[in-house]
Short mmCIF file of C-alpha atoms in Angstrom, two decimals:
data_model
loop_
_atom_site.label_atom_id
_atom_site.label_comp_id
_atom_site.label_asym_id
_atom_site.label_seq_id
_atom_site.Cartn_x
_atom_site.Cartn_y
_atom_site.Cartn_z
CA UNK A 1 -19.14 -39.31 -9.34
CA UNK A 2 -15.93 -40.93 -9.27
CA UNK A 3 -14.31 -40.83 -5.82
CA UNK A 4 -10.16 -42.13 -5.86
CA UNK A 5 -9.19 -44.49 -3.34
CA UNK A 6 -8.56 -42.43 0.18
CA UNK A 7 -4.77 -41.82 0.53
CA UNK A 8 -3.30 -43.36 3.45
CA UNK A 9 -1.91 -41.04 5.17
CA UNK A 10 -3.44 -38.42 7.26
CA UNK A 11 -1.03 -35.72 6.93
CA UNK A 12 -0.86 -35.67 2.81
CA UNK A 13 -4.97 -35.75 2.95
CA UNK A 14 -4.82 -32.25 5.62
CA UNK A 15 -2.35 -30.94 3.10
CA UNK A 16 -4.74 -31.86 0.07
CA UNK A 17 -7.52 -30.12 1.76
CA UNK A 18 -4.92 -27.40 3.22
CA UNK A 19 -4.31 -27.11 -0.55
CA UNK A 20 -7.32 -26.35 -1.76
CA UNK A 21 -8.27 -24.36 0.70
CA UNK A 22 -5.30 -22.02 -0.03
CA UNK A 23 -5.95 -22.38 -3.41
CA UNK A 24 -9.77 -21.71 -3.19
CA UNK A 25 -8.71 -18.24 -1.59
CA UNK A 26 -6.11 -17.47 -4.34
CA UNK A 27 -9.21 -17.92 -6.18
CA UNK A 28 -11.30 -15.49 -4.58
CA UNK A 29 -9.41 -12.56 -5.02
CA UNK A 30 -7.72 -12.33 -8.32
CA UNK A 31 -6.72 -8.52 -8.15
CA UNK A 32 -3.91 -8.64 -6.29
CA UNK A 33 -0.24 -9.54 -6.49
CA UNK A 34 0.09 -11.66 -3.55
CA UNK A 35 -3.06 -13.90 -4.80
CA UNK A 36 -1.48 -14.58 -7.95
CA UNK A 37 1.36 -15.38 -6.79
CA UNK A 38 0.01 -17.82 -4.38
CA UNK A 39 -2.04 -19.46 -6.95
CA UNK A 40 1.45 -19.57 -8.85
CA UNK A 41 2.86 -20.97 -6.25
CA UNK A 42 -0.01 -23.77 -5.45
CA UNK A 43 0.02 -24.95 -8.92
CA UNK A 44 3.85 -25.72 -9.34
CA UNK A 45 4.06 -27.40 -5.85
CA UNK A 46 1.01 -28.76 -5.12
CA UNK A 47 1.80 -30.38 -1.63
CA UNK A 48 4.03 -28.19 -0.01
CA UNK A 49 3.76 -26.25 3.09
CA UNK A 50 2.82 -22.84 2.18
CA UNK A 51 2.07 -21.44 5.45
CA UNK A 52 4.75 -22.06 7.96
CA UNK A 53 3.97 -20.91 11.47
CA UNK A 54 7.27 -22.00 13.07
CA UNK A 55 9.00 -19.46 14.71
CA UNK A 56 7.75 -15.66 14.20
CA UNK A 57 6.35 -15.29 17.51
CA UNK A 58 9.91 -15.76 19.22
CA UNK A 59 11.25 -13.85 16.89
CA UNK A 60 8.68 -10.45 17.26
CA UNK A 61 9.54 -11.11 21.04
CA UNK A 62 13.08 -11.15 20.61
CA UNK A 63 12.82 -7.65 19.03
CA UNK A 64 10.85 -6.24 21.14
CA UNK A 65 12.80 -7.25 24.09
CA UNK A 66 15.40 -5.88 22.08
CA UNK A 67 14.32 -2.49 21.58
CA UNK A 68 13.41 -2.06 25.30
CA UNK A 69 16.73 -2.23 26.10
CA UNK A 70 18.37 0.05 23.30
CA UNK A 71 15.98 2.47 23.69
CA UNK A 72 18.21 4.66 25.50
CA UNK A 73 20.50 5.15 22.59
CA UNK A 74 20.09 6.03 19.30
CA UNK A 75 16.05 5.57 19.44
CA UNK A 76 16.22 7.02 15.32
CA UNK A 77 18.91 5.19 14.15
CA UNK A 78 17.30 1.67 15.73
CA UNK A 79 14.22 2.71 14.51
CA UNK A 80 15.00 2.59 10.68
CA UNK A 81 16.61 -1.17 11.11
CA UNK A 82 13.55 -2.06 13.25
CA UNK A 83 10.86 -1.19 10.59
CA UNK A 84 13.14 -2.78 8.32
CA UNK A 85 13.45 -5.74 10.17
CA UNK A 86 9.10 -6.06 10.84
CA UNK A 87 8.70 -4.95 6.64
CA UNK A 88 10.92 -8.29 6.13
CA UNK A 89 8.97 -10.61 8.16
CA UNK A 90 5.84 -9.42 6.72
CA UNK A 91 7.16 -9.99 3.49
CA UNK A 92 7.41 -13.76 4.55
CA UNK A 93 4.43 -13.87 5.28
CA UNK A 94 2.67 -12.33 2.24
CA UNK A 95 2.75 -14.48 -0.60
CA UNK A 96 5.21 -12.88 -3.14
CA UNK A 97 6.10 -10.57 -0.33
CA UNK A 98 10.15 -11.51 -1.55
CA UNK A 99 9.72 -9.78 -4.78
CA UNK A 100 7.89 -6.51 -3.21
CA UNK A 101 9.38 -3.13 -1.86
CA UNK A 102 7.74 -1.66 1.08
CA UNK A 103 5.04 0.02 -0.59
CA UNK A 104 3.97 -2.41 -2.27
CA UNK A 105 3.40 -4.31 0.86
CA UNK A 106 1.85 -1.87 2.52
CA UNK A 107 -0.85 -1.80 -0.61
CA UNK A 108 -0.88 -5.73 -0.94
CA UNK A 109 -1.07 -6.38 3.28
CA UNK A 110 -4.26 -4.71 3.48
CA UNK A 111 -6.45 -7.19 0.80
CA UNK A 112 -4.15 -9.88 1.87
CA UNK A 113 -6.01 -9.29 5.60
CA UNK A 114 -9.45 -8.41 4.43
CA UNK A 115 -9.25 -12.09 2.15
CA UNK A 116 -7.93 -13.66 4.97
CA UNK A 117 -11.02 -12.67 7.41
CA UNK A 118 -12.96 -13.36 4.78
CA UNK A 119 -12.03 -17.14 4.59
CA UNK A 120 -12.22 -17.79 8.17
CA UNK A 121 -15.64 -16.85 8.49
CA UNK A 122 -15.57 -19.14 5.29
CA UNK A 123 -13.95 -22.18 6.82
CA UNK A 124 -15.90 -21.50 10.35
CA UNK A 125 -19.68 -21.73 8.69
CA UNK A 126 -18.30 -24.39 7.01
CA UNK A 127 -17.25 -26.52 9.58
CA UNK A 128 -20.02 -25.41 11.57
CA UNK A 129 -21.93 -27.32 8.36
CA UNK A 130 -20.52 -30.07 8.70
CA UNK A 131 -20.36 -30.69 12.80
CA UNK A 132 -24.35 -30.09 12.76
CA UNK B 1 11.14 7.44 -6.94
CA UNK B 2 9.63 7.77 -10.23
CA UNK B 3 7.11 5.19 -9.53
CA UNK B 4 6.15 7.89 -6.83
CA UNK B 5 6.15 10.17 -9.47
CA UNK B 6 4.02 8.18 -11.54
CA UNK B 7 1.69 7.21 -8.71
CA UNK B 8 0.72 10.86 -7.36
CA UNK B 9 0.57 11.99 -11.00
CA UNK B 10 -2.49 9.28 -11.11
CA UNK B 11 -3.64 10.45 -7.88
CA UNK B 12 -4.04 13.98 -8.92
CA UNK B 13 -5.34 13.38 -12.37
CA UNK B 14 -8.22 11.06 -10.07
CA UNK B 15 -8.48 13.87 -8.06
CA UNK B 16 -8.33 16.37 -11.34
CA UNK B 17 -11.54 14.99 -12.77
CA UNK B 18 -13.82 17.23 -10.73
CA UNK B 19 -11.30 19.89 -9.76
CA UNK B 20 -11.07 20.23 -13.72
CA UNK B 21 -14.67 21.81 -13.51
CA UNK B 22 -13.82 23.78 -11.04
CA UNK B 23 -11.22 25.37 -12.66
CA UNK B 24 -13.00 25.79 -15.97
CA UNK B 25 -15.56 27.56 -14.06
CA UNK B 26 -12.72 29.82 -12.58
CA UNK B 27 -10.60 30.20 -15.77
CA UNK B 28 -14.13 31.44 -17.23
CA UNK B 29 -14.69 33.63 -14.89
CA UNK B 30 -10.59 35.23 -14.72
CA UNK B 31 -11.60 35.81 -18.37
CA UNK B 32 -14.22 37.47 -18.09
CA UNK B 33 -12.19 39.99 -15.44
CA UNK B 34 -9.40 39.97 -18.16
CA UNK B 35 -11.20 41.32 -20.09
CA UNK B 36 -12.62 43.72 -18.37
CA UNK B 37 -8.64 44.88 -17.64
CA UNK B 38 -7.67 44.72 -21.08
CA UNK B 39 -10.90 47.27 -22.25
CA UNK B 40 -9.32 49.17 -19.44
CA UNK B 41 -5.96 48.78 -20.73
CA UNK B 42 -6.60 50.57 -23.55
CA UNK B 43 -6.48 53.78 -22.18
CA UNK B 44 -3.51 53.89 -20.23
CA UNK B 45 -5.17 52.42 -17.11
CA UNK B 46 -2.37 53.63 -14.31
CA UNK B 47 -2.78 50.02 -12.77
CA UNK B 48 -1.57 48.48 -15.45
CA UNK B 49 1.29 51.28 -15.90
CA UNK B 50 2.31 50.25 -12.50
CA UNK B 51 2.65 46.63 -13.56
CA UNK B 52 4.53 47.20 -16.88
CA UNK B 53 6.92 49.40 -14.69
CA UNK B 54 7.12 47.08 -12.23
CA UNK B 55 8.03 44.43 -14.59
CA UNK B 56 10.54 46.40 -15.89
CA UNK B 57 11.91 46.86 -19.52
CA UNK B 58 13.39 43.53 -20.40
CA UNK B 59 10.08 41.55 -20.21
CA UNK B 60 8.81 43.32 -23.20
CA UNK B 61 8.32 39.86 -24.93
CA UNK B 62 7.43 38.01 -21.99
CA UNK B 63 4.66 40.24 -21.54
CA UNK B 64 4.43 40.18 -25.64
CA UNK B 65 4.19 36.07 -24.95
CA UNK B 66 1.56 36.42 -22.46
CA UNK B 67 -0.80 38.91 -23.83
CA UNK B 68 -0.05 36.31 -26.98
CA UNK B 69 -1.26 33.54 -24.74
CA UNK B 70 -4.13 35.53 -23.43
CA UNK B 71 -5.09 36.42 -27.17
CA UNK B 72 -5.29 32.49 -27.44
CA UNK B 73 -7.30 31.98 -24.46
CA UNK B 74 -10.15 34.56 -25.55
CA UNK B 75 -10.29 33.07 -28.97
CA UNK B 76 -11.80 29.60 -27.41
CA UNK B 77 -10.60 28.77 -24.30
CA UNK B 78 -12.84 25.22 -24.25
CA UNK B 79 -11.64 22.74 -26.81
CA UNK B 80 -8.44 24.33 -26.89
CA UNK B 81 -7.80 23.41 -22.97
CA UNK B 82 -5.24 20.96 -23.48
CA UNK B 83 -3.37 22.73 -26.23
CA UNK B 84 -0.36 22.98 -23.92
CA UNK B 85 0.00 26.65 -24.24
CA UNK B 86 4.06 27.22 -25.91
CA UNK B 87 5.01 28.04 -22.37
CA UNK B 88 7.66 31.14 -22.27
CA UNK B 89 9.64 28.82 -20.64
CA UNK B 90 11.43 25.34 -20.23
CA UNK B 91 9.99 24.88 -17.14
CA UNK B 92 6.67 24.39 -18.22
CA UNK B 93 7.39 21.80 -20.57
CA UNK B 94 8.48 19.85 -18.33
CA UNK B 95 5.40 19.99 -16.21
CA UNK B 96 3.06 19.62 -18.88
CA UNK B 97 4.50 16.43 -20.04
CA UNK B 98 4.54 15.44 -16.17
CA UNK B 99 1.08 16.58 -15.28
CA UNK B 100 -1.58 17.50 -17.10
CA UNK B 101 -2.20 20.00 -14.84
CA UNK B 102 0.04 22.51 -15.76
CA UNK B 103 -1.44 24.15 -18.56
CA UNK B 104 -2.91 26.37 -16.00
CA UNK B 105 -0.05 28.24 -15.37
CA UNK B 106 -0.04 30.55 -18.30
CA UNK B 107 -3.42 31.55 -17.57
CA UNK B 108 -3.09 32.49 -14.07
CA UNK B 109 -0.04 34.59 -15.05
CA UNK B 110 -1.85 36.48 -17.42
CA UNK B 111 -4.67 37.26 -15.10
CA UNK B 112 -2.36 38.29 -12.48
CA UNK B 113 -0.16 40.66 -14.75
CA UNK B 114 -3.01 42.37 -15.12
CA UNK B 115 -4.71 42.73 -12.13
CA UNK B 116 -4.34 46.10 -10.04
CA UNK B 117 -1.20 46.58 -7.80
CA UNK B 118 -3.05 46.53 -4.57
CA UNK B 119 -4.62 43.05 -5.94
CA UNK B 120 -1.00 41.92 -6.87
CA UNK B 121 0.25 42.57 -2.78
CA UNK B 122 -2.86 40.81 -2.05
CA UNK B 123 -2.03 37.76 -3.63
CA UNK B 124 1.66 38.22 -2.91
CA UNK B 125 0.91 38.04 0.86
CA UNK B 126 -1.74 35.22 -0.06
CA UNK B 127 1.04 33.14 -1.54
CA UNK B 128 3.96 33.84 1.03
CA UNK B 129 1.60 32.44 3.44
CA UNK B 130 1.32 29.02 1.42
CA UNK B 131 3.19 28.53 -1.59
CA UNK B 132 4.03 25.55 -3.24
CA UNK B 133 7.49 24.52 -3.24
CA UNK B 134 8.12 22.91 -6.66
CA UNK B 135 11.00 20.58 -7.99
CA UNK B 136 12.89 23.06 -9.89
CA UNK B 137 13.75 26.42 -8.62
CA UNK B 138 15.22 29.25 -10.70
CA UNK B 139 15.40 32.86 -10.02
CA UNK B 140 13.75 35.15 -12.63
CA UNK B 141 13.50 39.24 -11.48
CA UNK B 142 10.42 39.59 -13.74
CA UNK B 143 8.23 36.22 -12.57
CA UNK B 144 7.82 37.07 -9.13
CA UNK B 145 4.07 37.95 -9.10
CA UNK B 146 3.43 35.54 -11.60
CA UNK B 147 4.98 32.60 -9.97
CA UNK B 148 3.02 33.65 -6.64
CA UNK B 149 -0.90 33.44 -8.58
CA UNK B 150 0.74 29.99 -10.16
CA UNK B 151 0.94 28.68 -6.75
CA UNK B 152 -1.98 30.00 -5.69
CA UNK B 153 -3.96 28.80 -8.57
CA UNK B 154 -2.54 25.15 -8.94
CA UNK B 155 -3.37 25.24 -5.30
CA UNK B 156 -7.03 25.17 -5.36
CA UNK B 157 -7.28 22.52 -8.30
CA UNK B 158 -5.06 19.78 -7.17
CA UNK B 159 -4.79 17.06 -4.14
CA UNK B 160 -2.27 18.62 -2.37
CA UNK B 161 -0.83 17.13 0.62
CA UNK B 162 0.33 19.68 3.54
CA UNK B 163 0.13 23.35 3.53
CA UNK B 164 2.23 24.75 5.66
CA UNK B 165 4.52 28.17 5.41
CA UNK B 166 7.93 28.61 3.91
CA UNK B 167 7.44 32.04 4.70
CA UNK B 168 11.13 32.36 5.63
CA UNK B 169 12.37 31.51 1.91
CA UNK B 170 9.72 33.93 0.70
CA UNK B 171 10.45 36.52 3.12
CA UNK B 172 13.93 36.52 2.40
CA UNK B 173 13.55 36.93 -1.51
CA UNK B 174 11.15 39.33 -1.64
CA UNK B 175 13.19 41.67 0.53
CA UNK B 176 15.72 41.40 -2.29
CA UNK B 177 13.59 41.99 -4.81
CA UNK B 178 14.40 39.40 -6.75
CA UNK B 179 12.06 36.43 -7.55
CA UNK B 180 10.82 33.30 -5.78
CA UNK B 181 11.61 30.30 -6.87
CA UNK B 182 10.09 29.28 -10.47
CA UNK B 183 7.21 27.14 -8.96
CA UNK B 184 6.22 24.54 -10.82
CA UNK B 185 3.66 22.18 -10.10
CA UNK B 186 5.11 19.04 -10.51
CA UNK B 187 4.71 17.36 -6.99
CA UNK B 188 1.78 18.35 -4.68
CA UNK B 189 3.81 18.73 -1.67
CA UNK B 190 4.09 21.89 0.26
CA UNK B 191 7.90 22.61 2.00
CA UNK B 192 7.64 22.88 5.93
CA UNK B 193 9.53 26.10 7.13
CA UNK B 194 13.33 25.60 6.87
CA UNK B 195 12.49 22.10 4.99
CA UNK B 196 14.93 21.56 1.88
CA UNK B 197 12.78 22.29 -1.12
CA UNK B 198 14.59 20.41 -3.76
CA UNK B 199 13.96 17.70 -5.95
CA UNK B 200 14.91 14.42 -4.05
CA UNK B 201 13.66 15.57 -0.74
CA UNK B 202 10.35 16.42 -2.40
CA UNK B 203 9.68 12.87 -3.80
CA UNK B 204 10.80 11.59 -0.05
CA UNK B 205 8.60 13.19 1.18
CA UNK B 206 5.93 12.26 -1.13
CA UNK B 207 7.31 9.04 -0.87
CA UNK B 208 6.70 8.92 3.15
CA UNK B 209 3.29 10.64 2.91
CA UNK B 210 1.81 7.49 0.85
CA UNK B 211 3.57 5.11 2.93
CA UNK B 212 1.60 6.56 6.15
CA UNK B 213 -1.42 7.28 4.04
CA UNK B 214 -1.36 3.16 3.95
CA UNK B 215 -0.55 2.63 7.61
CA UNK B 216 -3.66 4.58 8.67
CA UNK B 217 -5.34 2.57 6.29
CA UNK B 218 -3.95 -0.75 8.12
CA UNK B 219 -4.69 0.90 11.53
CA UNK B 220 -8.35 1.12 10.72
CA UNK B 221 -8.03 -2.54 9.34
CA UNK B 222 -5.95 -4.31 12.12
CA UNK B 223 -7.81 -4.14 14.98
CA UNK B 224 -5.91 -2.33 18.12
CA UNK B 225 -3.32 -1.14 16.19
CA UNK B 226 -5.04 2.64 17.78
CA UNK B 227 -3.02 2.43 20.92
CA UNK B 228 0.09 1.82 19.28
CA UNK B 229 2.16 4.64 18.35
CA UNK B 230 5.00 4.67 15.73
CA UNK B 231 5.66 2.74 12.67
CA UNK B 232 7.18 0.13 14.11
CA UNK B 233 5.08 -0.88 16.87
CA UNK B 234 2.36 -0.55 14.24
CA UNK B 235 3.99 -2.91 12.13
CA UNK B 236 4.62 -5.52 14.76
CA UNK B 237 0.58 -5.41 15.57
CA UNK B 238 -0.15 -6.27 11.90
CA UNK B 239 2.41 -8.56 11.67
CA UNK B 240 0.74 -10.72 14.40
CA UNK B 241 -2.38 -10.13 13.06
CA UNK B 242 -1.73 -11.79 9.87
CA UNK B 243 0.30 -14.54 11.88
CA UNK B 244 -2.69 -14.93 13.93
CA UNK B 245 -5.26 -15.07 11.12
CA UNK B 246 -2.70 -17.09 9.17
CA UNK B 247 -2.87 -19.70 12.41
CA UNK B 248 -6.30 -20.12 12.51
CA UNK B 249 -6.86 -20.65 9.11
CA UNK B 250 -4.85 -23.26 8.79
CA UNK B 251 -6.55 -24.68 12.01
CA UNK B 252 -9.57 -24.80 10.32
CA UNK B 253 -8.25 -26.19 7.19
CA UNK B 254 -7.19 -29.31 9.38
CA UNK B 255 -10.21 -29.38 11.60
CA UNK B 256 -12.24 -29.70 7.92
CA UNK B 257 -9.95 -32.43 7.43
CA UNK B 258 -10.54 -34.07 10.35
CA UNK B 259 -14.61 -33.97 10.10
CA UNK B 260 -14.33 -34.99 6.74
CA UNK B 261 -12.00 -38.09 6.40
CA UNK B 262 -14.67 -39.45 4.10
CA UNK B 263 -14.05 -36.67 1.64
CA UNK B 264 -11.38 -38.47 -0.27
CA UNK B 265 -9.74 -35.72 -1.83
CA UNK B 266 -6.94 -35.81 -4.64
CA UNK B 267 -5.53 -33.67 -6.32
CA UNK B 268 -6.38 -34.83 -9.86
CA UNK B 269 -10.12 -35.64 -8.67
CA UNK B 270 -13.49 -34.68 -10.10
CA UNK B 271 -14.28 -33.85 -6.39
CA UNK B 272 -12.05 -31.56 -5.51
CA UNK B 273 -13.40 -29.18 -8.36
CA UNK B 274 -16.63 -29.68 -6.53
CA UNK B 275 -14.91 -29.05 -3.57
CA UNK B 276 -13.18 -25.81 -4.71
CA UNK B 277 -16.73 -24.48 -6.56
CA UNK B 278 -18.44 -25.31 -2.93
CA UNK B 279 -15.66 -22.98 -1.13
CA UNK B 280 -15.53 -20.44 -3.77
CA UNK B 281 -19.62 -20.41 -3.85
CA UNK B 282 -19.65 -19.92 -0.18
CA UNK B 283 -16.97 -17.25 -0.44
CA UNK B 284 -18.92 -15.38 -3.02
CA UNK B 285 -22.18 -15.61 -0.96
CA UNK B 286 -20.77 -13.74 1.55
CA UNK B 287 -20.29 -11.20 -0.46
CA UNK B 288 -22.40 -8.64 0.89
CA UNK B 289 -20.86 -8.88 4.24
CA UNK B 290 -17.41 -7.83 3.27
CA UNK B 291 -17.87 -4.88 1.22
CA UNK B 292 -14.34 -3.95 0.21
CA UNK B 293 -13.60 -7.09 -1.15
CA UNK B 294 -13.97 -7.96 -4.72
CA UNK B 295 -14.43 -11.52 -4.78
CA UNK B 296 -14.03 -14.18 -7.43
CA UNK B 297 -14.54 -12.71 -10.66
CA UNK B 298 -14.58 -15.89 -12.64
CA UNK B 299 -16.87 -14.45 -14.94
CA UNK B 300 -13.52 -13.12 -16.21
CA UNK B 301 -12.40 -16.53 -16.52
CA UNK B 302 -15.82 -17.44 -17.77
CA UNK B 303 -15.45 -21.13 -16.16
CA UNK B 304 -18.13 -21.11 -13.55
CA UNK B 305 -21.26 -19.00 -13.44
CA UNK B 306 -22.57 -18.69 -10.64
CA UNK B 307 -25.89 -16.82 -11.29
CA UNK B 308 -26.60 -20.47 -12.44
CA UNK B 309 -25.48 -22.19 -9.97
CA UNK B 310 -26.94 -20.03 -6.86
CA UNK B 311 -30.40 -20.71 -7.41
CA UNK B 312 -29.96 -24.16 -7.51
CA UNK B 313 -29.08 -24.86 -4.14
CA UNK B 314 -29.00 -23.59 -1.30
CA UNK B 315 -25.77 -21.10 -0.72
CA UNK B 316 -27.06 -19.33 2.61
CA UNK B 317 -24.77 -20.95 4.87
CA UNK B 318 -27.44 -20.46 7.96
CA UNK B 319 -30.13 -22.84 6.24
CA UNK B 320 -27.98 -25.90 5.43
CA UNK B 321 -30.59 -28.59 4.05
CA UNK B 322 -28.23 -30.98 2.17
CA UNK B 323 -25.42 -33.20 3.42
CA UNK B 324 -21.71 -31.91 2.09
CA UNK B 325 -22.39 -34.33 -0.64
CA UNK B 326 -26.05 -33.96 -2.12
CA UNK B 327 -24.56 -30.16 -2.15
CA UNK B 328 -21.49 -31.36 -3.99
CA UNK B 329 -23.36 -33.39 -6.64
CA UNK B 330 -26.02 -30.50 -7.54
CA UNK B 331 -22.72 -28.70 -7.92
CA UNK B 332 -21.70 -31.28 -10.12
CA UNK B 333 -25.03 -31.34 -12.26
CA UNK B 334 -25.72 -28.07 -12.46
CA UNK B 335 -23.34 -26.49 -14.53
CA UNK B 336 -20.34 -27.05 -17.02
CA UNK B 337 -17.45 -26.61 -14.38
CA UNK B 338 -14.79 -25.91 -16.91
CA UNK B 339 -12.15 -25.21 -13.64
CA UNK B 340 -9.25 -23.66 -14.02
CA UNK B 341 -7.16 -26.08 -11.99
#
């Protein structure tokens, strides 16, 4: 079994194994829109950041502190821009959310959580493995 | 909108597949009473009198079309059941090119033109009570009764989403005498009282009743999403759901990395299939735990089979007896791993 020399730097080996990971749960669940797209997505640019998890907390915060205060007014009218607002950060976070309307979100949201359960309990057992 | 369309159309014909029983059971047994009318008819039954007065002169031919229709219907109602009638009118094309539920129609209007009068007030008050509000609406004197056993009748075979009362609209038309609305059932969704019943609000609200047919479906999935109320609160509880699992993930992910600096993965390596037919292995092992999931058909791709691999080593994650990379090399051995990569 032919093992390449070990790459140098930390980082680009976490991504590799980031990578696969990602790419090992595209894998698992071919049926759905967001899966292919992430498996498009892994294969053209292998080493990239897929999952950023920079600033959406702030930003749900934000809102909400938002709508406490402009609740007094116009509750419908905010209402419509703050769903829209929440369907467009959920389509950053689904993979091919971009390309989606809001139905097809909905639809896509609820494998995309199910697959992503799924690998935890994956990656837990397996590091469990591997500390014992 | 027309994906709506196109959606609930495949959501009733779903639904349709037992319903379609149902209704061949009822159609059977509406001919049966049919024609037990029409031996009736022939001697100037005054029930059917009433109804030929009722309808009034000019609907000679409809009546002409339906008995026509009904004539068709006795002949051999079972292989001819998606013949698609030659509906009287427009309408009905329409809705048999659109559903393939229509086709009904002409048989419930027959059975109701010749039902008794008292029968015919029966259903009338039936229908006012819940009637379908369709896309189209016209206003035809001589289709009133008629429309009203369409509604009912599409009513009991389809998935229909609300029924409530528009007993307002039919209140108000039937004082005038003239017709309800030409009913056809094209959407399944039933007009709220005072609602607007025409075409674009219909496929809203279609539209809207899928969309929160899906959030329930997320409410059951994201966990505490019960005690929030409203779409938007909903929204922001899945949103950091999937931030959260999306978080811990990658945590993992690194943490693997970290116990495993020995791994020596690249991207172009022999290993990393092993690596990926390890995950996916484990993924598909667990299976039976997650029951909605489908999980990596790659019998489709036909690259890895696993029903060779699995008894080979051991896949229950509780019983680990080899080291990451005895596991990886039976992997390797085992079978041709012709990965898609």
């Amino acid at each position: 079994m032919n093992k390449s020399s070990s790459k140098t730097n930390h980082q680009s080996f976490e991504k590799t194994v980031k990578h696969e990971v990602d790419m090992a749960f595209a894998l698992s669940a071919q049926e759905f829109a967001w899966s292919r797209f992430l498996q498009q997505k892994l294969l053209s640019s292998p080493h990239d950041d897929l999952i950023s998890t920079s600033s959406y907390p702030s930003e749900i915060l934000e809102r909400s502190s938002k709508k406490q205060g402009g609740e007094k007014h116009q509750d419908r009218d905010e209402e419509g821009g703050e769903i829209k607002k929440r369907l467009k950060e959920l389509q950053k976070l689904l993979p091919g959310g971009e390309e989606m309307n809001m139905e097809e979100i909905l639809s896509e949201i609820g494998s995309y959580i199910v697959c992503l359960e799924l690998q935890m309990i994956v990656l837990k057992s397996i590091v469990q493995d591997n500390t014992s | 909108m027309l994906e709506g369309l196109v959606s609930q159309e495949s959501l009733s014909l779903n639904s349709m597949d037992m319903s379609v029983l149902e209704r061949l059971k009822w159609v059977q047994q509406q001919q049966q009473q049919l024609q037990q009318v029409v031996s009736q008819s022939s001697n100037n039954s005054p029930e059917l009198l009433q109804i030929l007065q009722f309808h009034g002169s000019n609907n000679d031919e409809l009546l002409q079309s339906s008995f026509s229709q009904f004539q068709m219907l006795g002949s051999g109602f079972g292989p001819n059941y998606n013949m698609g009638f030659g509906p009287p009118h427009e309408a009905m094309d329409e809705c048999i090119s659109r559903t393939s539920s229509c086709h009904m129609e002409p048989v419930d209007t027959i059975e109701v033109l010749l039902k008794t009068g008292e029968e015919n007030r029966v259903i009338a008050l039936k229908n006012k009570r819940k009637p379908e509000v369709k896309t189209r609406e016209e206003e035809k004197t001589e289709k009133k009764i008629k429309i009203e056993a369409e509604t009912e009748s599409s009513m009991k075979g389809k998935s229909n989403m609300r029924n409530t009362e528009t007993s307002s609209d039919t209140s108000k038309e039937t004082s005038k005498g003239a017709s309800e609305n030409q009913k056809l059932d094209y959407i399944h969704v039933r007009a709220r009282r005072g609602q607007a019943t025409d075409r674009h609000s219909l496929a809203e609200r279609a539209r809207r009743e899928k969309i929160s047919k899906k959030m329930k479906y997320l409410q059951d999935i994201v966990p505490g999403c019960n005690k929030v109320t409203g779409k938007a609160g909903m929204l922001d509880e899945i949103i950091n759901y999937v931030q959260c699992l999306q978080r811990q993930v990658e945590f993992l992910s690194m943490k693997l990395a970290v116990l495993n600096p020995e791994l020596e993965l690249a991207v172009e390596d022999v290993s990393v299939k092993q690596f990926q037919a390890y995950f996916t292995n484990v993924v598909a092992s667990k299976q039976s735990i997650m029951v909605d999931v489908p999980l990596f058909p790659l019998d489709q791709q036909g690259s890895l089979d696993l029903s060779a691999i699995n008894p080979n080593q051991t896949t229950s994650i509780e019983a680990p007896s080899a080291s990451w990379e005895t596991q990886s090399q039976s992997l390797y051995n085992t079978s041709s791993l012709g990965f898609q990569y």
